[in-house]
Coordinates of C-alpha atoms in Angstrom, one line a residue:
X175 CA -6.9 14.8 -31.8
X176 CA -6.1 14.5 -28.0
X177 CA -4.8 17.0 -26.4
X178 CA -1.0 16.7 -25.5
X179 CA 0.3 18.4 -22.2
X180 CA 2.2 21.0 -21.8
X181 CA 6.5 19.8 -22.4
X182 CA 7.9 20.1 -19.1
X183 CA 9.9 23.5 -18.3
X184 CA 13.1 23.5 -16.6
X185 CA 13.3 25.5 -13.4
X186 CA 16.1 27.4 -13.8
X187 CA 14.9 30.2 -12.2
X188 CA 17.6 31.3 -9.4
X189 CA 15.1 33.4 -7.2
X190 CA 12.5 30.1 -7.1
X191 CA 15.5 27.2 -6.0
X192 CA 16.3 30.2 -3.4
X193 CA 12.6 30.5 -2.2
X194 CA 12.2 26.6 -2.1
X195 CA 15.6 26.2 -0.4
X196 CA 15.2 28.3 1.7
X197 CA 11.7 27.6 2.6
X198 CA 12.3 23.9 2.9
X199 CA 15.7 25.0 6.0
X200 CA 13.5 26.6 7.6
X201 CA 11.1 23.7 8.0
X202 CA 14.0 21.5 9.2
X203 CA 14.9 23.7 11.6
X204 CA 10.9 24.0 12.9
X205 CA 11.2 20.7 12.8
X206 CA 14.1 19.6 14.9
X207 CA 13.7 22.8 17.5
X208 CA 10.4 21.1 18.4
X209 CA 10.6 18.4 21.0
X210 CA 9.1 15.6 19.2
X211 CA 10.7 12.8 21.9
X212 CA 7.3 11.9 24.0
X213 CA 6.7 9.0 26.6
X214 CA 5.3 6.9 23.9
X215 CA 8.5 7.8 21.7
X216 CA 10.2 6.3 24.2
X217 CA 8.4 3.1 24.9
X218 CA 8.4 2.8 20.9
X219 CA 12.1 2.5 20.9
X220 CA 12.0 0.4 23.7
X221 CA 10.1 -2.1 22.0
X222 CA 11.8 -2.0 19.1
X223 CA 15.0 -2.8 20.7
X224 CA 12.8 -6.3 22.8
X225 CA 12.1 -7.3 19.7
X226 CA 15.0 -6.6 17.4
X227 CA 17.0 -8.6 20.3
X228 CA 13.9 -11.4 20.9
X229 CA 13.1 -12.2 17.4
X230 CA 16.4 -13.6 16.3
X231 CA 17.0 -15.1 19.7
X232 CA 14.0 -16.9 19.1
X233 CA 14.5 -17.9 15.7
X234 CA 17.6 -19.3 17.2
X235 CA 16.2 -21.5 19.6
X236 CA 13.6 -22.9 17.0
X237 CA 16.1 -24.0 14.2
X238 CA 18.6 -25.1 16.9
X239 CA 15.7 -27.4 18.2
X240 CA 15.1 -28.8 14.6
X241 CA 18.4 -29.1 14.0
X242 CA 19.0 -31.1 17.0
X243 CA 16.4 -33.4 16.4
X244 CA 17.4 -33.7 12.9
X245 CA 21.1 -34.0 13.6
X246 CA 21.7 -35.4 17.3
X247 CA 25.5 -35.3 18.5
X248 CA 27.9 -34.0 20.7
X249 CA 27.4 -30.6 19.7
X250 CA 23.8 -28.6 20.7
X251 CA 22.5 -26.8 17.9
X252 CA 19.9 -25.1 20.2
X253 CA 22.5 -23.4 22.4
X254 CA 24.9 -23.0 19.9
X255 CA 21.9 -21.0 17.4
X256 CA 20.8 -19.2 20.8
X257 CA 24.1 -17.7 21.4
X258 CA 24.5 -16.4 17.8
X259 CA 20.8 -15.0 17.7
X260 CA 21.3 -13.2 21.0
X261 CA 24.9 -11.5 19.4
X262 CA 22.5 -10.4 16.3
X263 CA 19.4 -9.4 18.0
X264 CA 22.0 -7.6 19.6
X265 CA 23.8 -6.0 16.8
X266 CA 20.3 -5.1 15.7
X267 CA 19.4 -3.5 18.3
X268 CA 22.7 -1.5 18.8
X269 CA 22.3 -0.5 14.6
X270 CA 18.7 0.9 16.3
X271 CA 19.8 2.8 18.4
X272 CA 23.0 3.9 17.1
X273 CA 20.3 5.5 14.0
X274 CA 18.3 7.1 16.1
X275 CA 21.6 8.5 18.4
X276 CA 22.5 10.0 15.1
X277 CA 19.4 11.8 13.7
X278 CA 19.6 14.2 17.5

């Protein structure tokens, strides 16, 4: 016959959960007592807010152009969809920053 692995055993040992717990704080704290924010950490974030505020700006402009040759009127779908994809690129990019704000 095959042979069957061992059940799984529950770790109820108090003195290992101490030793991990207290193995795994101490590694946070390593972690966020080292200065991790670099030049290029910086112009990460940069670009990441462009494009979270160019991306839906964009998007705008391109379905407000469709739209505006599918549906011509009084009303312009292009700078109407430009407008609301600048307020969410901007949201997103505020959410961005706002995470990041958070994690210091």
């Amino acid at each position: 016959m095959a042979d069957r692995p061992d059940p799984p055993r529950p770790d109820n040992d108090p003195e290992d959960l101490g030793n991990t717990v207290g193995r795994r704080a101490r590694r946070k704290q390593k972690a966020r007592a080292e200065d991790r924010r670099t030049a290029w950490f910086g112009l990460g974030m940069f670009g990441l807010v462009g494009w979270s505020v160019a991306v839906p700006t964009l998007l705008g402009i391109a379905i407000g152009v469709w739209a505006d040759r599918r549906w011509p009127g009084e009303v312009s779908w292009t700078l109407t969809l430009l407008i609301i994809g600048v307020a969410l690129g901007c949201l997103n990019a505020w959410y961005w920053i706002k995470q990041e704000s958070e994690d210091d």
